[in-house]
XYZ file of C-alpha atoms in Angstrom:
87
model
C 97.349 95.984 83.834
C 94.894 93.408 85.937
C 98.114 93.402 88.366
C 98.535 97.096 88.906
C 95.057 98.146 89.153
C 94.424 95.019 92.002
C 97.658 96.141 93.723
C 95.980 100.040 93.757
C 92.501 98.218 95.171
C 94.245 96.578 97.555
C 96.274 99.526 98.586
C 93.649 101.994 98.575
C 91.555 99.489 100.726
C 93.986 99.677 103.149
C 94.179 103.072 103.366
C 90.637 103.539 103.586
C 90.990 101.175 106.601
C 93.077 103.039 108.194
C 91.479 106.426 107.908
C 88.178 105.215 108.914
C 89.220 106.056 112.639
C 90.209 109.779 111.372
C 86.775 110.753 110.161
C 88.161 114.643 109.255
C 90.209 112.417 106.430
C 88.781 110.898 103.514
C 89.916 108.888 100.280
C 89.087 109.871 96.770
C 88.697 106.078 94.710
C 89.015 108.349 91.452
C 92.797 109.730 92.285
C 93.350 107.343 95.545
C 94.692 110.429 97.263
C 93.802 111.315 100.833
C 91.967 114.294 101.169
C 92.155 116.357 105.042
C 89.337 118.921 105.785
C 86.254 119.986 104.127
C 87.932 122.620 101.928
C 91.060 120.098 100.606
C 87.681 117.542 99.573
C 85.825 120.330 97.611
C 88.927 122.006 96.155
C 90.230 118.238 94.801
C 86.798 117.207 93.479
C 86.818 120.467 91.463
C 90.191 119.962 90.456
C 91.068 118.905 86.608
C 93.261 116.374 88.230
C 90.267 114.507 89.668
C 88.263 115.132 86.904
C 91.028 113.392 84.269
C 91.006 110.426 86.983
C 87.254 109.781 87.027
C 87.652 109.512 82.840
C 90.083 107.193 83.468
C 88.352 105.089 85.819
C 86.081 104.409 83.789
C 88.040 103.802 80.959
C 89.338 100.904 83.319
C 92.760 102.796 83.781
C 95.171 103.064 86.721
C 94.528 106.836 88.514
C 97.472 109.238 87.485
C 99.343 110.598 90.822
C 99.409 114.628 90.941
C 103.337 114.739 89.632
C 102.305 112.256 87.050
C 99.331 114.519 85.987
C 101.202 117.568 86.282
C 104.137 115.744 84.300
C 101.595 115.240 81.366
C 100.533 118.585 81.193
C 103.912 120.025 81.162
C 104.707 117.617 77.762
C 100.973 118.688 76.000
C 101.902 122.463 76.473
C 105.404 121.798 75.366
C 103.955 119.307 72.283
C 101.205 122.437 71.579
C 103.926 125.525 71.281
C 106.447 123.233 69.155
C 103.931 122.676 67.050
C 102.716 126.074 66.823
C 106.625 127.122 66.301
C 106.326 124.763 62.973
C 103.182 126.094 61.693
């Protein structure tokens, strides 16, 4: 886990490296996605998926990617009707 969430640092510092010449782009440390534009920023840092990466960033997690969030949500609503079907 130590492994993966240096690899992301180091990765993510890179990135942030290499946006710092394009300041309309910025990086979000929560979800280590790149964000372009004023209105991409405020609609991600509203976003549930930010807001489930900042929870796990301080749980000392590895961020979630959006298909990996996305992926989760898809099993929890399919864990919630099946168990609705048995009740």
């Amino acid at each position: 886990r130590v492994e993966a969430s240096l690899a992301l640092f180091w990765w993510s510092g890179k990135r942030m490296m290499e946006d710092a010449h394009d300041r309309s782009v910025v990086t979000c440390m929560a979800c280590l996605a790149r964000l372009e534009g004023g209105d991409a920023r405020r609609e991600h840092y509203r976003s549930d998926w930010h807001r489930v990466n900042l929870k796990r960033k301080v749980a000392g997690l590895v961020p979630l990617s959006y298909d990996g969030y996305t992926s989760k949500l898809q099993q929890l609503e399919a864990e919630k009707a099946a168990a609705s079907q048995q009740s």
